[in-house]
PDB file of C-alpha atoms in Angstrom:
ATOM      1  CA  MET A 267     -41.766  -8.497-221.964  1.00 60.00           C
ATOM      2  CA  SER A 268     -41.911  -7.616-218.331  1.00 65.00           C
ATOM      3  CA  TYR A 269     -43.227  -4.365-216.986  1.00 68.00           C
ATOM      4  CA  ALA A 270     -39.908  -3.043-216.259  1.00 72.00           C
ATOM      5  CA  ASP A 271     -38.635  -3.337-219.826  1.00 74.00           C
ATOM      6  CA  TYR A 272     -41.992  -2.053-221.097  1.00 78.00           C
ATOM      7  CA  VAL A 273     -41.515   1.086-219.079  1.00 79.00           C
ATOM      8  CA  LYS A 274     -37.764   1.199-219.857  1.00 82.00           C
ATOM      9  CA  HIS A 275     -38.213   1.648-223.313  1.00 82.00           C
ATOM     10  CA  TYR A 276     -40.035   5.215-223.311  1.00 85.00           C
ATOM     11  CA  PHE A 277     -37.105   6.518-221.261  1.00 85.00           C
ATOM     12  CA  THR A 278     -34.096   5.359-223.469  1.00 86.00           C
ATOM     13  CA  MET A 279     -31.779   7.903-224.661  1.00 87.00           C
ATOM     14  CA  PRO A 280     -31.586  10.000-226.791  1.00 90.00           C
ATOM     15  CA  ASP A 281     -35.142   8.927-228.088  1.00 89.00           C
ATOM     16  CA  CYS A 282     -36.800  10.232-224.743  1.00 91.00           C
ATOM     17  CA  ILE A 283     -34.954  14.150-225.178  1.00 94.00           C
ATOM     18  CA  LEU A 284     -35.587  14.182-228.710  1.00 94.00           C
ATOM     19  CA  PHE A 285     -39.225  13.357-228.372  1.00 94.00           C
ATOM     20  CA  LEU A 286     -39.467  16.102-225.423  1.00 94.00           C
ATOM     21  CA  LEU A 287     -37.819  18.408-227.809  1.00 95.00           C
ATOM     22  CA  LEU A 288     -40.139  18.107-230.419  1.00 95.00           C
ATOM     23  CA  ALA A 289     -43.079  18.409-228.124  1.00 95.00           C
ATOM     24  CA  MET A 290     -41.505  21.717-226.730  1.00 96.00           C
ATOM     25  CA  VAL A 291     -40.919  23.064-230.442  1.00 96.00           C
ATOM     26  CA  LEU A 292     -44.706  22.197-231.195  1.00 96.00           C
ATOM     27  CA  LEU A 293     -45.794  23.950-228.153  1.00 96.00           C
ATOM     28  CA  ALA A 294     -43.789  26.943-229.114  1.00 95.00           C
ATOM     29  CA  VAL A 295     -45.598  26.793-232.451  1.00 96.00           C
ATOM     30  CA  VAL A 296     -49.000  26.679-230.645  1.00 95.00           C
ATOM     31  CA  TYR A 297     -47.870  29.847-228.714  1.00 95.00           C
ATOM     32  CA  GLY A 298     -46.932  31.479-232.027  1.00 94.00           C
ATOM     33  CA  ILE A 299     -50.266  30.974-233.502  1.00 95.00           C
ATOM     34  CA  PHE A 300     -52.168  32.277-230.093  1.00 94.00           C
ATOM     35  CA  PHE A 301     -50.046  35.269-230.141  1.00 91.00           C
ATOM     36  CA  VAL A 302     -50.391  36.363-233.731  1.00 93.00           C
ATOM     37  CA  PHE A 303     -54.263  35.878-233.094  1.00 92.00           C
ATOM     38  CA  ALA A 304     -54.231  37.894-229.971  1.00 90.00           C
ATOM     39  CA  ASN A 305     -51.929  40.545-231.738  1.00 88.00           C
ATOM     40  CA  LYS A 306     -54.346  40.993-234.847  1.00 88.00           C
ATOM     41  CA  THR A 307     -57.405  40.980-232.599  1.00 84.00           C
ATOM     42  CA  PHE A 308     -56.498  43.150-230.044  1.00 79.00           C
ATOM     43  CA  GLU A 309     -54.786  46.585-229.365  1.00 80.00           C
ATOM     44  CA  GLY A 310     -52.806  47.434-225.955  1.00 78.00           C
ATOM     45  CA  GLU A 311     -50.213  45.238-224.520  1.00 79.00           C
ATOM     46  CA  LEU A 312     -52.604  44.183-221.523  1.00 82.00           C
ATOM     47  CA  LYS A 313     -55.393  43.080-223.760  1.00 86.00           C
ATOM     48  CA  ILE A 314     -53.125  40.970-225.946  1.00 85.00           C
ATOM     49  CA  GLN A 315     -51.225  39.408-223.032  1.00 87.00           C
ATOM     50  CA  HIS A 316     -54.952  38.696-221.762  1.00 86.00           C
ATOM     51  CA  GLU A 317     -56.076  37.082-224.893  1.00 89.00           C
ATOM     52  CA  PHE A 318     -52.769  35.206-225.402  1.00 91.00           C
ATOM     53  CA  PHE A 319     -52.804  33.689-221.677  1.00 91.00           C
ATOM     54  CA  SER A 320     -56.372  32.964-221.903  1.00 90.00           C
ATOM     55  CA  LEU A 321     -56.149  30.899-225.170  1.00 92.00           C
ATOM     56  CA  SER A 322     -52.878  29.205-223.655  1.00 93.00           C
ATOM     57  CA  GLU A 323     -54.723  28.169-220.632  1.00 92.00           C
ATOM     58  CA  ARG A 324     -57.760  26.817-222.455  1.00 92.00           C
ATOM     59  CA  PHE A 325     -55.289  24.810-224.548  1.00 94.00           C
ATOM     60  CA  TYR A 326     -53.819  23.597-221.181  1.00 94.00           C
ATOM     61  CA  GLU A 327     -56.882  22.435-219.615  1.00 91.00           C
ATOM     62  CA  LEU A 328     -57.979  20.335-222.672  1.00 92.00           C
ATOM     63  CA  ILE A 329     -54.675  18.529-222.286  1.00 93.00           C
ATOM     64  CA  PHE A 330     -54.865  18.123-218.683  1.00 92.00           C
ATOM     65  CA  SER A 331     -58.409  16.832-218.762  1.00 87.00           C
ATOM     66  CA  GLY A 332     -57.850  14.504-221.623  1.00 87.00           C
ATOM     67  CA  GLY A 333     -54.438  13.487-220.259  1.00 89.00           C
ATOM     68  CA  SER A 334     -56.010  12.658-217.089  1.00 87.00           C
ATOM     69  CA  ILE A 335     -58.728  10.397-218.381  1.00 85.00           C
ATOM     70  CA  ILE A 336     -56.112   8.734-220.946  1.00 87.00           C
ATOM     71  CA  GLY A 337     -53.970   8.187-217.850  1.00 87.00           C
ATOM     72  CA  PHE A 338     -56.461   6.098-215.854  1.00 83.00           C
ATOM     73  CA  MET A 339     -57.241   4.318-218.763  1.00 83.00           C
ATOM     74  CA  ALA A 340     -53.700   3.363-219.395  1.00 85.00           C
ATOM     75  CA  VAL A 341     -53.434   2.207-215.696  1.00 86.00           C
ATOM     76  CA  TYR A 342     -56.264   0.085-216.166  1.00 83.00           C
ATOM     77  CA  TYR A 343     -54.572  -1.703-219.526  1.00 82.00           C
ATOM     78  CA  LEU A 344     -51.292  -2.162-217.960  1.00 85.00           C
ATOM     79  CA  ILE A 345     -52.830  -3.961-214.866  1.00 85.00           C
ATOM     80  CA  ASN A 346     -54.787  -6.121-216.875  1.00 81.00           C
ATOM     81  CA  ARG A 347     -51.803  -7.082-219.171  1.00 81.00           C
ATOM     82  CA  PHE A 348     -49.318  -7.518-216.570  1.00 83.00           C
ATOM     83  CA  VAL A 349     -51.157  -8.707-213.425  1.00 80.00           C
ATOM     84  CA  THR A 350     -52.061 -12.092-214.284  1.00 80.00           C
ATOM     85  CA  SER A 351     -51.905 -14.187-210.892  1.00 82.00           C
ATOM     86  CA  GLY A 352     -51.768 -13.688-207.068  1.00 81.00           C
ATOM     87  CA  ALA A 353     -53.756 -12.070-204.468  1.00 85.00           C
ATOM     88  CA  PHE A 354     -54.163  -8.851-206.323  1.00 85.00           C
ATOM     89  CA  TYR A 355     -55.113 -10.462-209.415  1.00 83.00           C
ATOM     90  CA  GLU A 356     -57.992 -12.046-207.637  1.00 86.00           C
ATOM     91  CA  PHE A 357     -59.063  -8.755-205.882  1.00 86.00           C
ATOM     92  CA  TRP A 358     -58.932  -6.974-209.278  1.00 84.00           C
ATOM     93  CA  SER A 359     -61.041  -9.686-211.130  1.00 84.00           C
ATOM     94  CA  ASP A 360     -63.661  -9.342-208.690  1.00 83.00           C
ATOM     95  CA  TYR A 361     -63.756  -5.458-208.432  1.00 82.00           C
ATOM     96  CA  LYS A 362     -62.407  -3.973-211.466  1.00 79.00           C
ATOM     97  CA  ASP A 363     -65.725  -2.542-212.703  1.00 75.00           C
ATOM     98  CA  TYR A 364     -65.851  -0.734-209.324  1.00 79.00           C
ATOM     99  CA  LEU A 365     -62.079   0.357-209.367  1.00 80.00           C
ATOM    100  CA  LEU A 366     -62.711   2.104-212.816  1.00 76.00           C
ATOM    101  CA  LEU A 367     -65.137   4.409-210.822  1.00 77.00           C
ATOM    102  CA  VAL A 368     -62.396   4.919-208.341  1.00 83.00           C
ATOM    103  CA  PHE A 369     -59.722   5.627-211.426  1.00 80.00           C
ATOM    104  CA  MET A 370     -62.120   8.096-212.914  1.00 77.00           C
ATOM    105  CA  ILE A 371     -62.191   9.990-209.345  1.00 81.00           C
ATOM    106  CA  ILE A 372     -58.602   9.929-209.172  1.00 86.00           C
ATOM    107  CA  SER A 373     -58.215  11.170-212.712  1.00 82.00           C
ATOM    108  CA  ILE A 374     -60.488  14.393-211.737  1.00 82.00           C
ATOM    109  CA  LEU A 375     -58.026  14.824-208.696  1.00 87.00           C
ATOM    110  CA  VAL A 376     -54.998  14.818-211.098  1.00 88.00           C
ATOM    111  CA  ASN A 377     -56.753  17.158-213.614  1.00 86.00           C
ATOM    112  CA  THR A 378     -57.414  19.519-210.506  1.00 86.00           C
ATOM    113  CA  PHE A 379     -53.866  19.281-209.553  1.00 89.00           C
ATOM    114  CA  CYS A 380     -52.378  20.033-213.050  1.00 88.00           C
ATOM    115  CA  ASP A 381     -54.616  23.031-213.314  1.00 85.00           C
ATOM    116  CA  HIS A 382     -54.171  24.548-209.659  1.00 86.00           C
ATOM    117  CA  VAL A 383     -50.768  23.491-208.761  1.00 87.00           C
ATOM    118  CA  LEU A 384     -48.604  22.378-211.831  1.00 87.00           C
ATOM    119  CA  VAL A 385     -49.633  25.316-213.751  1.00 88.00           C
ATOM    120  CA  ARG A 386     -52.207  27.579-211.990  1.00 85.00           C
ATOM    121  CA  LEU A 387     -54.851  28.674-214.759  1.00 86.00           C
ATOM    122  CA  LYS A 388     -55.633  32.266-213.512  1.00 83.00           C
ATOM    123  CA  ARG A 389     -57.597  33.854-216.147  1.00 83.00           C
ATOM    124  CA  LEU A 390     -60.428  31.196-216.827  1.00 81.00           C
ATOM    125  CA  ASP A 391     -63.442  31.661-214.887  1.00 78.00           C
ATOM    126  CA  LYS A 392     -65.905  28.825-213.680  1.00 77.00           C
ATOM    127  CA  SER A 393     -68.006  28.940-216.929  1.00 77.00           C
ATOM    128  CA  GLU A 394     -64.974  28.806-219.226  1.00 80.00           C
ATOM    129  CA  MET A 395     -63.416  26.190-217.392  1.00 81.00           C
ATOM    130  CA  ALA A 396     -66.638  24.076-217.941  1.00 77.00           C
ATOM    131  CA  SER A 397     -66.843  25.016-221.519  1.00 81.00           C
ATOM    132  CA  ILE A 398     -63.260  23.934-222.146  1.00 85.00           C
ATOM    133  CA  ARG A 399     -63.780  20.319-220.257  1.00 79.00           C
ATOM    134  CA  LEU A 400     -66.970  20.036-222.265  1.00 80.00           C
ATOM    135  CA  THR A 401     -64.949  20.595-225.529  1.00 86.00           C
ATOM    136  CA  GLY A 402     -62.589  18.050-223.865  1.00 83.00           C
ATOM    137  CA  MET A 403     -65.230  15.315-223.844  1.00 81.00           C
ATOM    138  CA  LEU A 404     -65.601  15.843-227.804  1.00 83.00           C
ATOM    139  CA  TYR A 405     -61.796  15.760-227.842  1.00 88.00           C
ATOM    140  CA  MET A 406     -61.669  12.320-226.222  1.00 85.00           C
ATOM    141  CA  ILE A 407     -64.448  10.967-228.338  1.00 83.00           C
ATOM    142  CA  ILE A 408     -62.162  11.875-231.420  1.00 87.00           C
ATOM    143  CA  ILE A 409     -59.721   9.822-229.744  1.00 87.00           C
ATOM    144  CA  PHE A 410     -61.887   7.078-229.205  1.00 82.00           C
ATOM    145  CA  CYS A 411     -63.298   6.993-232.781  1.00 82.00           C
ATOM    146  CA  TYR A 412     -59.547   6.749-233.843  1.00 81.00           C
ATOM    147  CA  ILE A 413     -58.887   3.630-231.524  1.00 80.00           C
ATOM    148  CA  LYS A 414     -62.208   2.059-232.724  1.00 74.00           C
ATOM    149  CA  PHE A 415     -62.566   2.856-236.460  1.00 75.00           C
ATOM    150  CA  ILE A 416     -58.708   3.810-237.804  1.00 73.00           C
ATOM    151  CA  TYR A 417     -56.615   1.805-235.422  1.00 67.00           C
ATOM    152  CA  GLU A 418     -59.128  -0.841-235.467  1.00 61.00           C
ATOM    153  CA  ASP A 419     -58.954  -1.998-231.886  1.00 63.00           C
ATOM    154  CA  ASN A 420     -61.902  -3.225-230.049  1.00 64.00           C
ATOM    155  CA  ASN A 421     -60.442  -3.921-226.768  1.00 64.00           C
ATOM    156  CA  TYR A 422     -61.568  -0.400-225.390  1.00 65.00           C
ATOM    157  CA  ASP A 423     -65.202  -0.656-226.197  1.00 67.00           C
ATOM    158  CA  MET A 424     -65.894  -0.859-222.545  1.00 67.00           C
ATOM    159  CA  PHE A 425     -63.823   2.173-221.721  1.00 67.00           C
ATOM    160  CA  ILE A 426     -65.641   4.255-224.256  1.00 69.00           C
ATOM    161  CA  THR A 427     -69.055   3.301-222.877  1.00 70.00           C
ATOM    162  CA  TYR A 428     -68.041   3.770-219.391  1.00 67.00           C
ATOM    163  CA  PHE A 429     -66.324   7.193-219.934  1.00 66.00           C
ATOM    164  CA  LEU A 430     -69.217   8.432-221.998  1.00 66.00           C
ATOM    165  CA  THR A 431     -71.637   7.563-219.318  1.00 65.00           C
ATOM    166  CA  LEU A 432     -69.667   9.165-216.431  1.00 61.00           C
ATOM    167  CA  MET A 433     -68.771  12.186-218.426  1.00 61.00           C
ATOM    168  CA  ILE A 434     -72.179  13.108-219.414  1.00 60.00           C
ATOM    169  CA  GLY A 435     -73.069  12.817-215.716  1.00 57.00           C
ATOM    170  CA  ARG A 436     -70.276  14.978-214.573  1.00 55.00           C
ATOM    171  CA  PHE A 437     -71.767  17.911-216.890  1.00 54.00           C
ATOM    172  CA  VAL A 438     -75.334  17.422-216.671  1.00 54.00           C
ATOM    173  CA  TYR A 439     -77.171  18.701-213.643  1.00 50.00           C
ATOM    174  CA  PHE A 440     -80.887  18.147-213.007  1.00 44.00           C
ATOM    175  CA  ASP A 441     -81.604  21.746-211.824  1.00 48.00           C
ATOM    176  CA  ALA A 442     -79.658  23.110-215.299  1.00 53.00           C
ATOM    177  CA  SER A 443     -82.218  24.611-217.441  1.00 57.00           C
ATOM    178  CA  PHE A 444     -82.113  24.091-221.178  1.00 60.00           C
ATOM    179  CA  LYS A 445     -80.864  27.669-221.797  1.00 65.00           C
ATOM    180  CA  ASP A 446     -78.000  26.983-219.492  1.00 66.00           C
ATOM    181  CA  PHE A 447     -77.241  23.874-221.352  1.00 66.00           C
ATOM    182  CA  LEU A 448     -77.145  25.827-224.897  1.00 72.00           C
ATOM    183  CA  GLU A 449     -75.220  28.480-223.575  1.00 72.00           C
ATOM    184  CA  CYS A 450     -72.763  25.983-222.328  1.00 71.00           C
ATOM    185  CA  MET A 451     -72.632  24.534-225.674  1.00 76.00           C
ATOM    186  CA  LYS A 452     -72.365  27.747-227.350  1.00 79.00           C
ATOM    187  CA  GLN A 453     -69.293  28.515-225.212  1.00 78.00           C
ATOM    188  CA  ALA A 454     -67.790  25.122-225.706  1.00 79.00           C
ATOM    189  CA  ALA A 455     -68.287  25.316-229.773  1.00 83.00           C
ATOM    190  CA  ARG A 456     -65.868  28.600-229.413  1.00 85.00           C
ATOM    191  CA  ASN A 457     -63.152  26.405-228.351  1.00 89.00           C
ATOM    192  CA  ILE A 458     -63.214  23.938-231.428  1.00 92.00           C
ATOM    193  CA  PRO A 459     -60.111  25.559-232.991  1.00 93.00           C
ATOM    194  CA  ILE A 460     -58.182  24.987-230.024  1.00 93.00           C
ATOM    195  CA  MET A 461     -59.306  21.267-230.042  1.00 93.00           C
ATOM    196  CA  LEU A 462     -58.263  21.116-233.620  1.00 95.00           C
ATOM    197  CA  ILE A 463     -54.835  22.460-232.802  1.00 95.00           C
ATOM    198  CA  ALA A 464     -54.440  19.965-229.814  1.00 94.00           C
ATOM    199  CA  LEU A 465     -55.419  16.988-232.090  1.00 94.00           C
ATOM    200  CA  ALA A 466     -52.814  18.311-234.794  1.00 95.00           C
ATOM    201  CA  PHE A 467     -50.289  18.366-232.016  1.00 95.00           C
ATOM    202  CA  LEU A 468     -51.051  14.918-230.515  1.00 93.00           C
ATOM    203  CA  GLY A 469     -51.240  13.452-234.249  1.00 92.00           C
ATOM    204  CA  ILE A 470     -47.781  14.886-234.995  1.00 94.00           C
ATOM    205  CA  LEU A 471     -46.354  13.354-231.868  1.00 93.00           C
ATOM    206  CA  CYS A 472     -48.012  10.067-232.666  1.00 91.00           C
ATOM    207  CA  LEU A 473     -46.587  10.084-236.224  1.00 91.00           C
ATOM    208  CA  ARG A 474     -43.270  10.599-235.219  1.00 92.00           C
ATOM    209  CA  GLY A 475     -43.128   8.124-232.505  1.00 91.00           C
ATOM    210  CA  TYR A 476     -44.655   5.357-234.688  1.00 90.00           C
ATOM    211  CA  SER A 477     -42.319   6.461-237.673  1.00 89.00           C
ATOM    212  CA  THR A 478     -39.229   6.017-235.408  1.00 90.00           C
ATOM    213  CA  ASP A 479     -40.352   2.966-233.488  1.00 88.00           C
ATOM    214  CA  TYR A 480     -40.436   5.254-230.085  1.00 89.00           C
ATOM    215  CA  LEU A 481     -43.718   4.275-229.878  1.00 88.00           C
ATOM    216  CA  LEU A 482     -44.540   0.567-230.223  1.00 84.00           C
ATOM    217  CA  LYS A 483     -47.820  -0.492-231.589  1.00 80.00           C
ATOM    218  CA  HIS A 484     -47.920  -3.811-229.685  1.00 81.00           C
ATOM    219  CA  ASN A 485     -47.337  -1.465-226.385  1.00 80.00           C
ATOM    220  CA  GLY A 486     -50.939  -0.560-226.670  1.00 81.00           C
ATOM    221  CA  VAL A 487     -52.452   2.505-228.216  1.00 86.00           C
ATOM    222  CA  ILE A 488     -53.853   3.697-224.908  1.00 85.00           C
ATOM    223  CA  THR A 489     -50.487   3.658-223.219  1.00 88.00           C
ATOM    224  CA  ASN A 490     -48.817   5.288-226.306  1.00 90.00           C
ATOM    225  CA  ILE A 491     -51.347   8.316-226.390  1.00 91.00           C
ATOM    226  CA  PHE A 492     -50.954   8.719-222.568  1.00 92.00           C
ATOM    227  CA  PHE A 493     -47.060   9.016-223.009  1.00 92.00           C
ATOM    228  CA  CYS A 494     -47.786  11.646-225.773  1.00 94.00           C
ATOM    229  CA  HIS A 495     -49.978  13.792-223.223  1.00 94.00           C
ATOM    230  CA  LEU A 496     -47.279  13.285-220.547  1.00 94.00           C
ATOM    231  CA  TYR A 497     -44.628  14.673-222.941  1.00 95.00           C
ATOM    232  CA  ILE A 498     -46.806  17.834-223.577  1.00 95.00           C
ATOM    233  CA  VAL A 499     -47.648  18.197-220.047  1.00 94.00           C
ATOM    234  CA  VAL A 500     -43.828  18.515-219.252  1.00 94.00           C
ATOM    235  CA  ALA A 501     -43.413  20.877-222.259  1.00 95.00           C
ATOM    236  CA  ILE A 502     -46.232  23.148-220.921  1.00 95.00           C
ATOM    237  CA  PHE A 503     -44.309  22.973-217.392  1.00 93.00           C
ATOM    238  CA  ILE A 504     -41.201  23.985-218.960  1.00 92.00           C
ATOM    239  CA  LEU A 505     -42.337  26.469-221.474  1.00 93.00           C
ATOM    240  CA  HIS A 506     -45.242  28.251-219.402  1.00 90.00           C
ATOM    241  CA  PHE A 507     -42.532  29.885-217.323  1.00 86.00           C
ATOM    242  CA  ALA A 508     -40.402  30.904-219.884  1.00 86.00           C
ATOM    243  CA  VAL A 509     -43.457  32.664-221.758  1.00 87.00           C
ATOM    244  CA  ASN A 510     -43.986  34.537-218.356  1.00 84.00           C
ATOM    245  CA  VAL A 511     -40.620  35.842-218.313  1.00 82.00           C
ATOM    246  CA  TYR A 512     -40.996  36.990-222.041  1.00 79.00           C
ATOM    247  CA  PHE A 513     -44.222  38.997-221.425  1.00 79.00           C
ATOM    248  CA  ASN A 514     -42.849  40.384-218.161  1.00 76.00           C
ATOM    249  CA  ASN A 515     -40.018  41.829-220.001  1.00 74.00           C
ATOM    250  CA  ARG A 516     -41.797  42.736-223.166  1.00 68.00           C
ATOM    251  CA  LYS A 517     -41.791  46.407-223.898  1.00 60.00           C
ATOM    252  CA  PRO A 518     -45.316  47.993-223.770  1.00 57.00           C
ATOM    253  CA  LYS A 519     -46.441  49.321-227.193  1.00 55.00           C
ATOM    254  CA  SER A 520     -46.806  53.225-227.600  1.00 47.00           C
ATOM    255  CA  ALA A 521     -49.599  54.506-225.240  1.00 43.00           C
ATOM    256  CA  ASN A 522     -51.104  56.314-228.321  1.00 43.00           C
ATOM    257  CA  LYS A 523     -52.300  52.981-229.755  1.00 45.00           C
ATOM    258  CA  ARG A 524     -55.533  52.005-228.342  1.00 44.00           C
ATOM    259  CA  GLN A 525     -58.036  49.392-228.874  1.00 46.00           C
ATOM    260  CA  SER A 526     -60.937  50.459-230.899  1.00 46.00           C
ATOM    261  CA  PRO A 527     -64.305  50.446-229.312  1.00 44.00           C
ATOM    262  CA  HIS A 528     -65.883  48.463-231.930  1.00 45.00           C
ATOM    263  CA  LYS A 529     -62.861  45.699-232.080  1.00 46.00           C
ATOM    264  CA  LYS A 530     -64.069  42.859-230.406  1.00 49.00           C
ATOM    265  CA  ARG A 531     -63.207  39.139-230.180  1.00 46.00           C
ATOM    266  CA  PRO A 532     -64.494  37.133-233.043  1.00 46.00           C
ATOM    267  CA  SER A 533     -66.550  34.040-232.545  1.00 43.00           C
ATOM    268  CA  CYS A 534     -63.992  31.599-233.728  1.00 45.00           C
ATOM    269  CA  TYR A 535     -62.513  31.459-230.328  1.00 45.00           C
TER     270      TYR A 535
END
């Protein structure tokens, strides 16, 4: 199979549109879960909106950070698969271990582009952003465990080791106290329900893709998971603006309904 045929398979009609529609439907379900949680937890339109968008943006960042890492791994896999001769092949064979580091840096830049340009995350401060990215590490570890022990593919062991080393270095600082580390871990633990929702989202897409042969096993699990993330990102880009329009036109509740001063956000998020 040539590279052109390999890529063309993912954009065949109507499978491509149907897969995107499924991603949009699942994202709408995620929005529904977040809205019900925010509506039951807080009173007052502004507080409900803030909680809803805070949960949504943490979900976005989890997908952006995971997708950017999966993306650079997919590129590495495709180069190894399709570049088998020529000058670039010789260059790649000599320096591919160093280029992995370059890919990691590019993935961080792509992550930054997604959450600052593609969909601007306005409601997460630096500590919340760091905590959701730390949760993203666990998200990626679970995906790697699926590849290693359920999919039973040992071809990605180097990726796993390299990823863990670099990501730990990304979040661990020499001047960080143990107290700071525990606080960051505590905040990251609150994002576990969002991570489980993201994994269920990804799992449903993969299940649908493999059952319909839209995702082909011989194309590589990394590439398939990357395309699932890509569809989720496109769905986020489309529906995020629709949700903003909805809340901008949503009529506020009666002014007599105010949040109880003792009603706080539960610790599950």
